[in-house]
Amino acid sequence: MLQHSTCQSFGTDCKDLIAMLEEPHAWPSFAIELEKIETLRICFPEFSITHVPRTQNQFSDFLAKTARSFHRELLFIGYSIPVWLPRPPQA
């Protein structure tokens, strides 16, 4: 991604994140995270993070709420049935 794009633009509904970026010295407990964002920011000639109210981005808000409420544990990803799973009875 860093090699092919000269512009990165992000939107967030978190007003605190925007405030952190505008006044990083006022948020000392987030210094490490803000430093990482600044490192990413200098990799692009154009980089922006803007505030987007939830009311203007209902689909993304819906996806975020759905992801937070999804409490399933993923046990296996693969292309074959693991040997430790019981095989169904043969009829």
mmCIF file of N, CA and C in Angstrom:
data_model
loop_
_atom_site.group_PDB
_atom_site.id
_atom_site.type_symbol
_atom_site.label_atom_id
_atom_site.label_comp_id
_atom_site.label_asym_id
_atom_site.label_seq_id
_atom_site.Cartn_x
_atom_site.Cartn_y
_atom_site.Cartn_z
ATOM 1 N N MET A 1 0.830 -1.187 0.000
ATOM 2 C CA MET A 1 0.000 0.000 0.000
ATOM 3 C C MET A 1 0.872 1.247 0.000
ATOM 4 N N LEU A 2 1.913 1.264 0.807
ATOM 5 C CA LEU A 2 2.748 2.451 0.887
ATOM 6 C C LEU A 2 3.452 2.753 -0.430
ATOM 7 N N GLN A 3 3.725 1.727 -1.229
ATOM 8 C CA GLN A 3 4.461 1.916 -2.465
ATOM 9 C C GLN A 3 3.605 2.473 -3.591
ATOM 10 N N HIS A 4 2.300 2.258 -3.570
ATOM 11 C CA HIS A 4 1.464 2.544 -4.723
ATOM 12 C C HIS A 4 0.555 3.761 -4.579
ATOM 13 N N SER A 5 0.389 4.249 -3.386
ATOM 14 C CA SER A 5 -0.538 5.354 -3.186
ATOM 15 C C SER A 5 0.192 6.559 -2.601
ATOM 16 N N THR A 6 -0.123 7.733 -3.097
ATOM 17 C CA THR A 6 0.489 8.944 -2.558
ATOM 18 C C THR A 6 -0.437 9.671 -1.592
ATOM 19 N N CYS A 7 -1.693 9.238 -1.515
ATOM 20 C CA CYS A 7 -2.677 9.927 -0.687
ATOM 21 C C CYS A 7 -3.431 8.917 0.173
ATOM 22 N N GLN A 8 -3.568 9.220 1.446
ATOM 23 C CA GLN A 8 -4.379 8.409 2.344
ATOM 24 C C GLN A 8 -5.317 9.342 3.084
ATOM 25 N N SER A 9 -6.594 8.990 3.062
ATOM 26 C CA SER A 9 -7.599 9.793 3.734
ATOM 27 C C SER A 9 -8.470 8.877 4.572
ATOM 28 N N PHE A 10 -8.623 9.197 5.840
ATOM 29 C CA PHE A 10 -9.410 8.385 6.757
ATOM 30 C C PHE A 10 -10.487 9.239 7.394
ATOM 31 N N GLY A 11 -11.594 8.598 7.716
ATOM 32 C CA GLY A 11 -12.669 9.264 8.435
ATOM 33 C C GLY A 11 -12.930 8.527 9.731
ATOM 34 N N THR A 12 -13.273 9.253 10.772
ATOM 35 C CA THR A 12 -13.577 8.639 12.060
ATOM 36 C C THR A 12 -14.714 9.390 12.730
ATOM 37 N N ASP A 13 -15.477 8.667 13.535
ATOM 38 C CA ASP A 13 -16.528 9.333 14.302
ATOM 39 C C ASP A 13 -16.042 9.668 15.713
ATOM 40 N N CYS A 14 -14.755 9.457 15.962
ATOM 41 C CA CYS A 14 -14.165 9.718 17.274
ATOM 42 C C CYS A 14 -13.595 11.138 17.321
ATOM 43 N N LYS A 15 -14.317 12.025 17.988
ATOM 44 C CA LYS A 15 -13.862 13.410 18.107
ATOM 45 C C LYS A 15 -12.569 13.499 18.912
ATOM 46 N N ASP A 16 -12.400 12.592 19.871
ATOM 47 C CA ASP A 16 -11.178 12.609 20.679
ATOM 48 C C ASP A 16 -9.942 12.335 19.822
ATOM 49 N N LEU A 17 -10.059 11.448 18.851
ATOM 50 C CA LEU A 17 -8.917 11.169 17.982
ATOM 51 C C LEU A 17 -8.504 12.418 17.219
ATOM 52 N N ILE A 18 -9.472 13.150 16.708
ATOM 53 C CA ILE A 18 -9.171 14.388 15.995
ATOM 54 C C ILE A 18 -8.496 15.382 16.942
ATOM 55 N N ALA A 19 -9.003 15.485 18.176
ATOM 56 C CA ALA A 19 -8.405 16.396 19.161
ATOM 57 C C ALA A 19 -6.975 15.959 19.498
ATOM 58 N N MET A 20 -6.736 14.663 19.593
ATOM 59 C CA MET A 20 -5.386 14.160 19.866
ATOM 60 C C MET A 20 -4.404 14.558 18.771
ATOM 61 N N LEU A 21 -4.857 14.472 17.527
ATOM 62 C CA LEU A 21 -3.986 14.809 16.409
ATOM 63 C C LEU A 21 -3.713 16.308 16.323
ATOM 64 N N GLU A 22 -4.703 17.110 16.729
ATOM 65 C CA GLU A 22 -4.538 18.554 16.681
ATOM 66 C C GLU A 22 -3.693 19.075 17.847
ATOM 67 N N GLU A 23 -3.809 18.430 19.018
ATOM 68 C CA GLU A 23 -3.055 18.851 20.203
ATOM 69 C C GLU A 23 -2.454 17.632 20.910
ATOM 70 N N PRO A 24 -1.427 17.000 20.314
ATOM 71 C CA PRO A 24 -0.873 15.779 20.893
ATOM 72 C C PRO A 24 -0.286 15.965 22.295
ATOM 73 N N HIS A 25 0.231 17.153 22.596
ATOM 74 C CA HIS A 25 0.809 17.398 23.924
ATOM 75 C C HIS A 25 -0.245 17.333 25.034
ATOM 76 N N ALA A 26 -1.497 17.509 24.693
ATOM 77 C CA ALA A 26 -2.576 17.462 25.675
ATOM 78 C C ALA A 26 -3.009 16.031 25.996
ATOM 79 N N TRP A 27 -2.449 15.050 25.299
ATOM 80 C CA TRP A 27 -2.820 13.645 25.462
ATOM 81 C C TRP A 27 -1.577 12.789 25.725
ATOM 82 N N PRO A 28 -0.856 13.010 26.810
ATOM 83 C CA PRO A 28 0.406 12.310 27.040
ATOM 84 C C PRO A 28 0.275 10.793 27.154
ATOM 85 N N SER A 29 -0.857 10.299 27.608
ATOM 86 C CA SER A 29 -1.011 8.849 27.744
ATOM 87 C C SER A 29 -1.137 8.134 26.395
ATOM 88 N N PHE A 30 -1.342 8.892 25.324
ATOM 89 C CA PHE A 30 -1.442 8.314 23.980
ATOM 90 C C PHE A 30 -0.211 8.626 23.129
ATOM 91 N N ALA A 31 0.882 8.978 23.769
ATOM 92 C CA ALA A 31 2.081 9.408 23.046
ATOM 93 C C ALA A 31 2.578 8.347 22.070
ATOM 94 N N ILE A 32 2.587 7.078 22.468
ATOM 95 C CA ILE A 32 3.087 6.010 21.594
ATOM 96 C C ILE A 32 2.204 5.860 20.365
ATOM 97 N N GLU A 33 0.892 5.847 20.559
ATOM 98 C CA GLU A 33 -0.038 5.707 19.441
ATOM 99 C C GLU A 33 0.049 6.909 18.498
ATOM 100 N N LEU A 34 0.145 8.100 19.071
ATOM 101 C CA LEU A 34 0.238 9.298 18.241
ATOM 102 C C LEU A 34 1.551 9.339 17.463
ATOM 103 N N GLU A 35 2.597 8.802 18.051
ATOM 104 C CA GLU A 35 3.882 8.725 17.345
ATOM 105 C C GLU A 35 3.781 7.788 16.138
ATOM 106 N N LYS A 36 3.065 6.684 16.305
ATOM 107 C CA LYS A 36 2.867 5.752 15.188
ATOM 108 C C LYS A 36 2.058 6.401 14.065
ATOM 109 N N ILE A 37 1.029 7.145 14.428
ATOM 110 C CA ILE A 37 0.221 7.845 13.420
ATOM 111 C C ILE A 37 1.087 8.868 12.698
ATOM 112 N N GLU A 38 1.918 9.581 13.432
ATOM 113 C CA GLU A 38 2.787 10.587 12.812
ATOM 114 C C GLU A 38 3.789 9.928 11.862
ATOM 115 N N THR A 39 4.287 8.758 12.213
ATOM 116 C CA THR A 39 5.197 8.019 11.335
ATOM 117 C C THR A 39 4.500 7.655 10.034
ATOM 118 N N LEU A 40 3.255 7.208 10.124
ATOM 119 C CA LEU A 40 2.486 6.904 8.917
ATOM 120 C C LEU A 40 2.207 8.169 8.111
ATOM 121 N N ARG A 41 1.898 9.224 8.812
ATOM 122 C CA ARG A 41 1.559 10.491 8.164
ATOM 123 C C ARG A 41 2.695 10.992 7.268
ATOM 124 N N ILE A 42 3.941 10.859 7.711
ATOM 125 C CA ILE A 42 5.060 11.381 6.923
ATOM 126 C C ILE A 42 5.407 10.481 5.732
ATOM 127 N N CYS A 43 4.822 9.291 5.661
ATOM 128 C CA CYS A 43 5.061 8.390 4.529
ATOM 129 C C CYS A 43 4.287 8.816 3.280
ATOM 130 N N PHE A 44 3.341 9.714 3.421
ATOM 131 C CA PHE A 44 2.482 10.109 2.307
ATOM 132 C C PHE A 44 2.546 11.613 2.087
ATOM 133 N N PRO A 45 2.611 12.027 0.825
ATOM 134 C CA PRO A 45 2.553 13.466 0.548
ATOM 135 C C PRO A 45 1.226 14.074 1.017
ATOM 136 N N GLU A 46 0.159 13.287 0.928
ATOM 137 C CA GLU A 46 -1.161 13.747 1.373
ATOM 138 C C GLU A 46 -1.729 12.724 2.350
ATOM 139 N N PHE A 47 -2.025 13.154 3.569
ATOM 140 C CA PHE A 47 -2.550 12.275 4.606
ATOM 141 C C PHE A 47 -3.530 13.068 5.439
ATOM 142 N N SER A 48 -4.740 12.536 5.614
ATOM 143 C CA SER A 48 -5.709 13.266 6.429
ATOM 144 C C SER A 48 -6.599 12.304 7.199
ATOM 145 N N ILE A 49 -6.991 12.757 8.381
ATOM 146 C CA ILE A 49 -7.991 12.059 9.195
ATOM 147 C C ILE A 49 -9.031 13.110 9.537
ATOM 148 N N THR A 50 -10.264 12.872 9.133
ATOM 149 C CA THR A 50 -11.328 13.859 9.347
ATOM 150 C C THR A 50 -12.439 13.259 10.201
ATOM 151 N N HIS A 51 -13.195 14.139 10.830
ATOM 152 C CA HIS A 51 -14.332 13.712 11.641
ATOM 153 C C HIS A 51 -15.556 13.511 10.753
ATOM 154 N N VAL A 52 -16.178 12.338 10.871
ATOM 155 C CA VAL A 52 -17.409 12.029 10.149
ATOM 156 C C VAL A 52 -18.437 11.606 11.205
ATOM 157 N N PRO A 53 -19.480 12.408 11.424
ATOM 158 C CA PRO A 53 -20.486 12.040 12.425
ATOM 159 C C PRO A 53 -21.146 10.702 12.082
ATOM 160 N N ARG A 54 -21.486 9.949 13.112
ATOM 161 C CA ARG A 54 -22.124 8.643 12.897
ATOM 162 C C ARG A 54 -23.391 8.751 12.065
ATOM 163 N N THR A 55 -24.098 9.837 12.224
ATOM 164 C CA THR A 55 -25.347 10.005 11.465
ATOM 165 C C THR A 55 -25.102 10.093 9.968
ATOM 166 N N GLN A 56 -23.898 10.474 9.580
ATOM 167 C CA GLN A 56 -23.567 10.555 8.158
ATOM 168 C C GLN A 56 -22.917 9.279 7.626
ATOM 169 N N ASN A 57 -22.662 8.332 8.500
ATOM 170 C CA ASN A 57 -22.032 7.100 8.065
ATOM 171 C C ASN A 57 -22.657 5.913 8.795
ATOM 172 N N GLN A 58 -23.937 5.719 8.582
ATOM 173 C CA GLN A 58 -24.690 4.705 9.301
ATOM 174 C C GLN A 58 -24.247 3.287 8.956
ATOM 175 N N PHE A 59 -23.829 3.043 7.727
ATOM 176 C CA PHE A 59 -23.423 1.701 7.335
ATOM 177 C C PHE A 59 -22.164 1.265 8.088
ATOM 178 N N SER A 60 -21.161 2.122 8.159
ATOM 179 C CA SER A 60 -19.938 1.788 8.898
ATOM 180 C C SER A 60 -20.233 1.626 10.381
ATOM 181 N N ASP A 61 -21.099 2.464 10.920
ATOM 182 C CA ASP A 61 -21.473 2.348 12.325
ATOM 183 C C ASP A 61 -22.163 1.010 12.582
ATOM 184 N N PHE A 62 -23.031 0.593 11.668
ATOM 185 C CA PHE A 62 -23.702 -0.699 11.783
ATOM 186 C C PHE A 62 -22.681 -1.846 11.776
ATOM 187 N N LEU A 63 -21.702 -1.788 10.868
ATOM 188 C CA LEU A 63 -20.682 -2.833 10.800
ATOM 189 C C LEU A 63 -19.856 -2.888 12.084
ATOM 190 N N ALA A 64 -19.496 -1.743 12.615
ATOM 191 C CA ALA A 64 -18.710 -1.704 13.851
ATOM 192 C C ALA A 64 -19.499 -2.292 15.018
ATOM 193 N N LYS A 65 -20.777 -1.927 15.146
ATOM 194 C CA LYS A 65 -21.606 -2.468 16.224
ATOM 195 C C LYS A 65 -21.798 -3.973 16.067
ATOM 196 N N THR A 66 -21.970 -4.444 14.843
ATOM 197 C CA THR A 66 -22.128 -5.874 14.594
ATOM 198 C C THR A 66 -20.852 -6.623 14.976
ATOM 199 N N ALA A 67 -19.707 -6.092 14.604
ATOM 200 C CA ALA A 67 -18.433 -6.738 14.929
ATOM 201 C C ALA A 67 -18.225 -6.814 16.437
ATOM 202 N N ARG A 68 -18.611 -5.773 17.168
ATOM 203 C CA ARG A 68 -18.458 -5.783 18.629
ATOM 204 C C ARG A 68 -19.380 -6.794 19.287
ATOM 205 N N SER A 69 -20.533 -7.065 18.688
ATOM 206 C CA SER A 69 -21.493 -7.980 19.309
ATOM 207 C C SER A 69 -21.298 -9.425 18.863
ATOM 208 N N PHE A 70 -20.378 -9.676 17.961
ATOM 209 C CA PHE A 70 -20.146 -11.013 17.428
ATOM 210 C C PHE A 70 -19.167 -11.735 18.346
ATOM 211 N N HIS A 71 -19.689 -12.625 19.202
ATOM 212 C CA HIS A 71 -18.865 -13.279 20.211
ATOM 213 C C HIS A 71 -18.652 -14.754 19.887
ATOM 214 N N ARG A 72 -18.218 -15.062 18.712
ATOM 215 C CA ARG A 72 -17.922 -16.440 18.348
ATOM 216 C C ARG A 72 -16.431 -16.648 18.380
ATOM 217 N N GLU A 73 -16.050 -17.840 18.786
ATOM 218 C CA GLU A 73 -14.645 -18.178 18.808
ATOM 219 C C GLU A 73 -14.323 -18.965 17.549
ATOM 220 N N LEU A 74 -13.334 -18.518 16.831
ATOM 221 C CA LEU A 74 -12.924 -19.194 15.614
ATOM 222 C C LEU A 74 -11.925 -20.275 15.989
ATOM 223 N N LEU A 75 -12.244 -21.521 15.678
ATOM 224 C CA LEU A 75 -11.404 -22.623 16.099
ATOM 225 C C LEU A 75 -10.529 -23.190 15.002
ATOM 226 N N PHE A 76 -10.934 -23.073 13.753
ATOM 227 C CA PHE A 76 -10.167 -23.697 12.682
ATOM 228 C C PHE A 76 -10.389 -22.975 11.364
ATOM 229 N N ILE A 77 -9.314 -22.742 10.650
ATOM 230 C CA ILE A 77 -9.393 -22.226 9.288
ATOM 231 C C ILE A 77 -8.520 -23.134 8.447
ATOM 232 N N GLY A 78 -9.067 -23.679 7.391
ATOM 233 C CA GLY A 78 -8.270 -24.557 6.544
ATOM 234 C C GLY A 78 -9.089 -25.121 5.408
ATOM 235 N N TYR A 79 -8.476 -25.973 4.656
ATOM 236 C CA TYR A 79 -9.141 -26.527 3.487
ATOM 237 C C TYR A 79 -9.511 -27.985 3.666
ATOM 238 N N SER A 80 -9.161 -28.587 4.784
ATOM 239 C CA SER A 80 -9.520 -29.980 5.021
ATOM 240 C C SER A 80 -10.028 -30.132 6.448
ATOM 241 N N ILE A 81 -10.754 -31.204 6.692
ATOM 242 C CA ILE A 81 -11.300 -31.453 8.023
ATOM 243 C C ILE A 81 -10.158 -31.935 8.921
ATOM 244 N N PRO A 82 -9.945 -31.286 10.053
ATOM 245 C CA PRO A 82 -8.878 -31.729 10.947
ATOM 246 C C PRO A 82 -9.161 -33.131 11.488
ATOM 247 N N VAL A 83 -8.147 -33.892 11.722
ATOM 248 C CA VAL A 83 -8.325 -35.272 12.185
ATOM 249 C C VAL A 83 -8.926 -35.336 13.576
ATOM 250 N N TRP A 84 -8.826 -34.279 14.364
ATOM 251 C CA TRP A 84 -9.364 -34.312 15.717
ATOM 252 C C TRP A 84 -10.858 -34.090 15.774
ATOM 253 N N LEU A 85 -11.510 -33.766 14.639
ATOM 254 C CA LEU A 85 -12.966 -33.653 14.630
ATOM 255 C C LEU A 85 -13.578 -35.026 14.395
ATOM 256 N N PRO A 86 -14.612 -35.384 15.148
ATOM 257 C CA PRO A 86 -15.241 -36.696 14.923
ATOM 258 C C PRO A 86 -15.884 -36.749 13.538
ATOM 259 N N ARG A 87 -15.710 -37.848 12.888
ATOM 260 C CA ARG A 87 -16.325 -38.037 11.563
ATOM 261 C C ARG A 87 -17.800 -38.395 11.742
ATOM 262 N N PRO A 88 -18.662 -37.942 10.818
ATOM 263 C CA PRO A 88 -20.088 -38.288 10.924
ATOM 264 C C PRO A 88 -20.250 -39.799 10.702
ATOM 265 N N PRO A 89 -21.265 -40.370 11.329
ATOM 266 C CA PRO A 89 -21.492 -41.817 11.154
ATOM 267 C C PRO A 89 -21.757 -42.161 9.710
ATOM 268 N N GLN A 90 -21.186 -43.265 9.255
ATOM 269 C CA GLN A 90 -21.384 -43.737 7.892
ATOM 270 C C GLN A 90 -22.680 -44.538 7.828
ATOM 271 N N ALA A 91 -23.535 -44.223 6.883
ATOM 272 C CA ALA A 91 -24.818 -44.936 6.765
ATOM 273 C C ALA A 91 -24.741 -46.061 5.751
#
